[in-house]
Tab-separated table of C-alpha atoms in Angstrom:
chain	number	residue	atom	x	y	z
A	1	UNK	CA	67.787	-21.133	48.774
A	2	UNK	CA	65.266	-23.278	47.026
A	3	UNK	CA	64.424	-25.075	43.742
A	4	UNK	CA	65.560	-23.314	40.763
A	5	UNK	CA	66.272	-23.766	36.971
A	6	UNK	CA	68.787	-21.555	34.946
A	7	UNK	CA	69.968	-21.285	31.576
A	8	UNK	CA	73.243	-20.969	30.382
A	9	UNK	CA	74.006	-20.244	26.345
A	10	UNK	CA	76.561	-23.507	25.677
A	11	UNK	CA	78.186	-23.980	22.211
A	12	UNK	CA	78.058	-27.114	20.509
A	13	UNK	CA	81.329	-27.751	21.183
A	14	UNK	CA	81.111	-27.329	24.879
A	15	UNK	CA	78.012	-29.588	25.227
A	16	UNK	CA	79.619	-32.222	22.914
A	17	UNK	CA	82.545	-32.406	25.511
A	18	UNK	CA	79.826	-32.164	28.463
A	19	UNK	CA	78.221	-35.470	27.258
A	20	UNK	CA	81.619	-37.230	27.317
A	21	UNK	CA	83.450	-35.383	30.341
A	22	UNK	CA	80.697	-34.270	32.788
A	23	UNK	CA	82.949	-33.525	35.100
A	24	UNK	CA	84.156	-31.322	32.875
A	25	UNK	CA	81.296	-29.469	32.262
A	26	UNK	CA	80.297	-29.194	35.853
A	27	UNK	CA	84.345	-27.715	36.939
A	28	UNK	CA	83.386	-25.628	33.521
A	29	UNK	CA	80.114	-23.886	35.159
A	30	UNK	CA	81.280	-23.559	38.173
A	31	UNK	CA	84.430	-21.453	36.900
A	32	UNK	CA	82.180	-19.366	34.791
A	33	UNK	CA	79.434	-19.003	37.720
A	34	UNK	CA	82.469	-17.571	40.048
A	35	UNK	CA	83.556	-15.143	38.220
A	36	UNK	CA	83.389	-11.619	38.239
A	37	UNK	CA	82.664	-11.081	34.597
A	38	UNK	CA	79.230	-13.047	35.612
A	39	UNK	CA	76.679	-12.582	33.338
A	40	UNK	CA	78.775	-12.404	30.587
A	41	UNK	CA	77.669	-10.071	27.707
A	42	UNK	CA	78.103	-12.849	24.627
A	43	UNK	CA	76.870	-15.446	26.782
A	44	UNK	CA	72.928	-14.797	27.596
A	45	UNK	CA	72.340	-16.109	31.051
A	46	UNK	CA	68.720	-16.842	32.513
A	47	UNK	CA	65.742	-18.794	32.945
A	48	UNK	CA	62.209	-19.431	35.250
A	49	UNK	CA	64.479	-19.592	38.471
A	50	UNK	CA	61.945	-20.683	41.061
A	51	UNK	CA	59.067	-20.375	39.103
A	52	UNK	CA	59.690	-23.382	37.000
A	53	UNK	CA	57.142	-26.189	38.681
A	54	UNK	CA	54.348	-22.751	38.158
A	55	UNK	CA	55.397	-22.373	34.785
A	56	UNK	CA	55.380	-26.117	34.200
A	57	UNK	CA	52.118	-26.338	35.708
A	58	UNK	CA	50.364	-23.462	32.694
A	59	UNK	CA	52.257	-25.009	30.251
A	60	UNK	CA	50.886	-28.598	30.531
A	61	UNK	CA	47.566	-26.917	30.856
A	62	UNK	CA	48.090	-24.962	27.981
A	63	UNK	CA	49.345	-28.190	26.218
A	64	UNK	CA	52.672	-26.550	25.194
A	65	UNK	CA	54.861	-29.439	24.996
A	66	UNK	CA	58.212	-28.397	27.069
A	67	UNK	CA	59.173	-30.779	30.411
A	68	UNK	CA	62.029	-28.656	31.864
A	69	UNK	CA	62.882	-31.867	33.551
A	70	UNK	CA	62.440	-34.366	30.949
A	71	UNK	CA	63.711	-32.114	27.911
A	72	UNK	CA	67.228	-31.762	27.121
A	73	UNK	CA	69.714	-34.803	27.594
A	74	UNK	CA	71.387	-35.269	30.889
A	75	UNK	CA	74.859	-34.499	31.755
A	76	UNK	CA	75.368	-35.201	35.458
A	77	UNK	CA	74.016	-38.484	36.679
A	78	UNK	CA	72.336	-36.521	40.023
A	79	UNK	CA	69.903	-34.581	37.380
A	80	UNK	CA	71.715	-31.346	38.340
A	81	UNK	CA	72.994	-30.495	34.491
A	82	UNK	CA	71.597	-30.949	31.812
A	83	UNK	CA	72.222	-29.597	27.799
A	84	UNK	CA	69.868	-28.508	25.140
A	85	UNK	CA	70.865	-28.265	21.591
A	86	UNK	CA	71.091	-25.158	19.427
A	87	UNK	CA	68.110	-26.802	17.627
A	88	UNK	CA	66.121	-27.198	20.305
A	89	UNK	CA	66.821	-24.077	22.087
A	90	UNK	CA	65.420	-22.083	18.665
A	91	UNK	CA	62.566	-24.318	18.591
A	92	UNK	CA	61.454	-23.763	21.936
A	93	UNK	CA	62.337	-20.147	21.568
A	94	UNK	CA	60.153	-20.170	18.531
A	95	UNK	CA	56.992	-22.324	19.991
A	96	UNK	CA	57.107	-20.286	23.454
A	97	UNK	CA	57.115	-16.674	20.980
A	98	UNK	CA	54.191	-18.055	19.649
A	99	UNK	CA	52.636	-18.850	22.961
A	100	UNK	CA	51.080	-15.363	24.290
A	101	UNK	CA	51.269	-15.050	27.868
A	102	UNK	CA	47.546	-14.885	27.990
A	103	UNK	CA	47.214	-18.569	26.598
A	104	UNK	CA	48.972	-19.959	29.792
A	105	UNK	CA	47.892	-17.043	32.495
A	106	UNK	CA	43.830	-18.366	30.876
A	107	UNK	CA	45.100	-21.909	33.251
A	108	UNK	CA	46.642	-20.298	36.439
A	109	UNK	CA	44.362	-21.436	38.866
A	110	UNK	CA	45.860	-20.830	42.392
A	111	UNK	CA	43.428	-23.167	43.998
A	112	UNK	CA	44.607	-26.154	42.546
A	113	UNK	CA	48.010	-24.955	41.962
A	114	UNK	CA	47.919	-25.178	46.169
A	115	UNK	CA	46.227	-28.816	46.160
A	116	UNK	CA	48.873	-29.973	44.002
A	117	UNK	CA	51.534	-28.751	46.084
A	118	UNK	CA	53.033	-26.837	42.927
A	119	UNK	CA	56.523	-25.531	44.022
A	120	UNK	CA	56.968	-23.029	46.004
A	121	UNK	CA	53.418	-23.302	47.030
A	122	UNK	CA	52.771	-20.142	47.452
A	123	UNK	CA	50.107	-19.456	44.888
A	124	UNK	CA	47.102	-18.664	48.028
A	125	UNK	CA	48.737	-15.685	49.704
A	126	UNK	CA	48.804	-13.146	46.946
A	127	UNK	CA	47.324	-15.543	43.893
A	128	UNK	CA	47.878	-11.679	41.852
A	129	UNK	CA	51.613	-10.995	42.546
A	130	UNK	CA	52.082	-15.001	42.051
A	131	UNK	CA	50.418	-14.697	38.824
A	132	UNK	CA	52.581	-11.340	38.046
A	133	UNK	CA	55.785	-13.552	39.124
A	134	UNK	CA	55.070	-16.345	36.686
A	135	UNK	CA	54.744	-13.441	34.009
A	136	UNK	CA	57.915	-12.076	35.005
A	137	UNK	CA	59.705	-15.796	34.936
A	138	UNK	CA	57.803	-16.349	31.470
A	139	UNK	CA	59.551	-12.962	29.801
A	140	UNK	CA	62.618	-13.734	31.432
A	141	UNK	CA	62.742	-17.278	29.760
A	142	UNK	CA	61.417	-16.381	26.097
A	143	UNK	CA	64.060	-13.431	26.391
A	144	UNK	CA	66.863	-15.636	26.950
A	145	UNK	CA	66.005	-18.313	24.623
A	146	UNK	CA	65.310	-15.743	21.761
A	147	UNK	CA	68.660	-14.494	22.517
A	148	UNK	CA	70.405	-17.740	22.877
A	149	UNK	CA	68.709	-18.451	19.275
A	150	UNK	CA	69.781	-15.790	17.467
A	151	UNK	CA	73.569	-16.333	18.676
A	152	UNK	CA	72.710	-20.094	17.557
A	153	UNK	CA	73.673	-21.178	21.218
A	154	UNK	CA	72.170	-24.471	22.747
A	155	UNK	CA	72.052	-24.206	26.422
A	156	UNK	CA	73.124	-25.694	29.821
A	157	UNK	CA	70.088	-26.172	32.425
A	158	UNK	CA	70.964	-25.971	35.758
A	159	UNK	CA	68.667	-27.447	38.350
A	160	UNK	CA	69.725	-26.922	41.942
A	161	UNK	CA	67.923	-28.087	44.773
């Protein structure tokens, strides 16, 4: 299973009542997680999945200034949930449009990526395909929080573990 982050689009409303009835918002995800209509088509769905801690790792070398774990405002006290506002779902969608992917692949360096023990530590095997993965992850994310911004949808973060 792993480590993962994933993005949910949330409406105000919905992360409003989150903050003041988590367990509300936890019984909420979980509903809309099990169902079969699961990615839903008005409700953009995604996010860096595994790849976060590499991701995390170009972007404070690149000095973009996102913490996937420190961003946001927590919902569940085990730092499982957490929401992002509409506003700063369009920033970030707007700051990471105007990050090329070449500004953060110029800091992959699978060497110390390894000595750091950045999750999943796999960045020695096939330091290429990793590189290629983090890529993938990084489209993936900008995608969904373009998406999430033009619907003017905040966002609930998921990090399992």
């Amino acid at each position: 299973m792993g480590v993962s982050i994933g993005f949910t689009c949330a409406t105000t409303e919905e992360l409003n009542r989150a903050e003041k009835e988590p367990s509300w918002a936890d019984a909420f995800l979980g509903e809309l997680y099990g169902s079969d209509d699961f990615p839903m088509p008005d409700r953009p769905y995604g996010g860096p999945d595994k790849a976060f801690a590499g991701l995390q790792f170009l972007f404070d070398a690149a000095d973009v200034p996102l913490d996937f774990l420190m961003d946001g405002f927590s919902i569940l006290e085990d730092g499982t949930l957490f929401g992002w506002s509409a506003e700063q779902i369009e920033s970030l969608a707007r700051q990471l449009r105007a990050t090329p992917w070449e500004q953060l692949a110029a800091h992959y360096d699978p060497q110390r990526m390894t000595r750091e023990n950045v999750y999943p530590n796999t960045w020695r095997f096939r330091p290429e395909d990793e590189l290629e993965w983090l890529k993938d992850a990084y489209d993936e994310l900008v995608t969904f929080l373009t998406a999430a911004a033009e619907r003017g949808y905040g966002a609930f973060m998921s990090f399992s573990f």
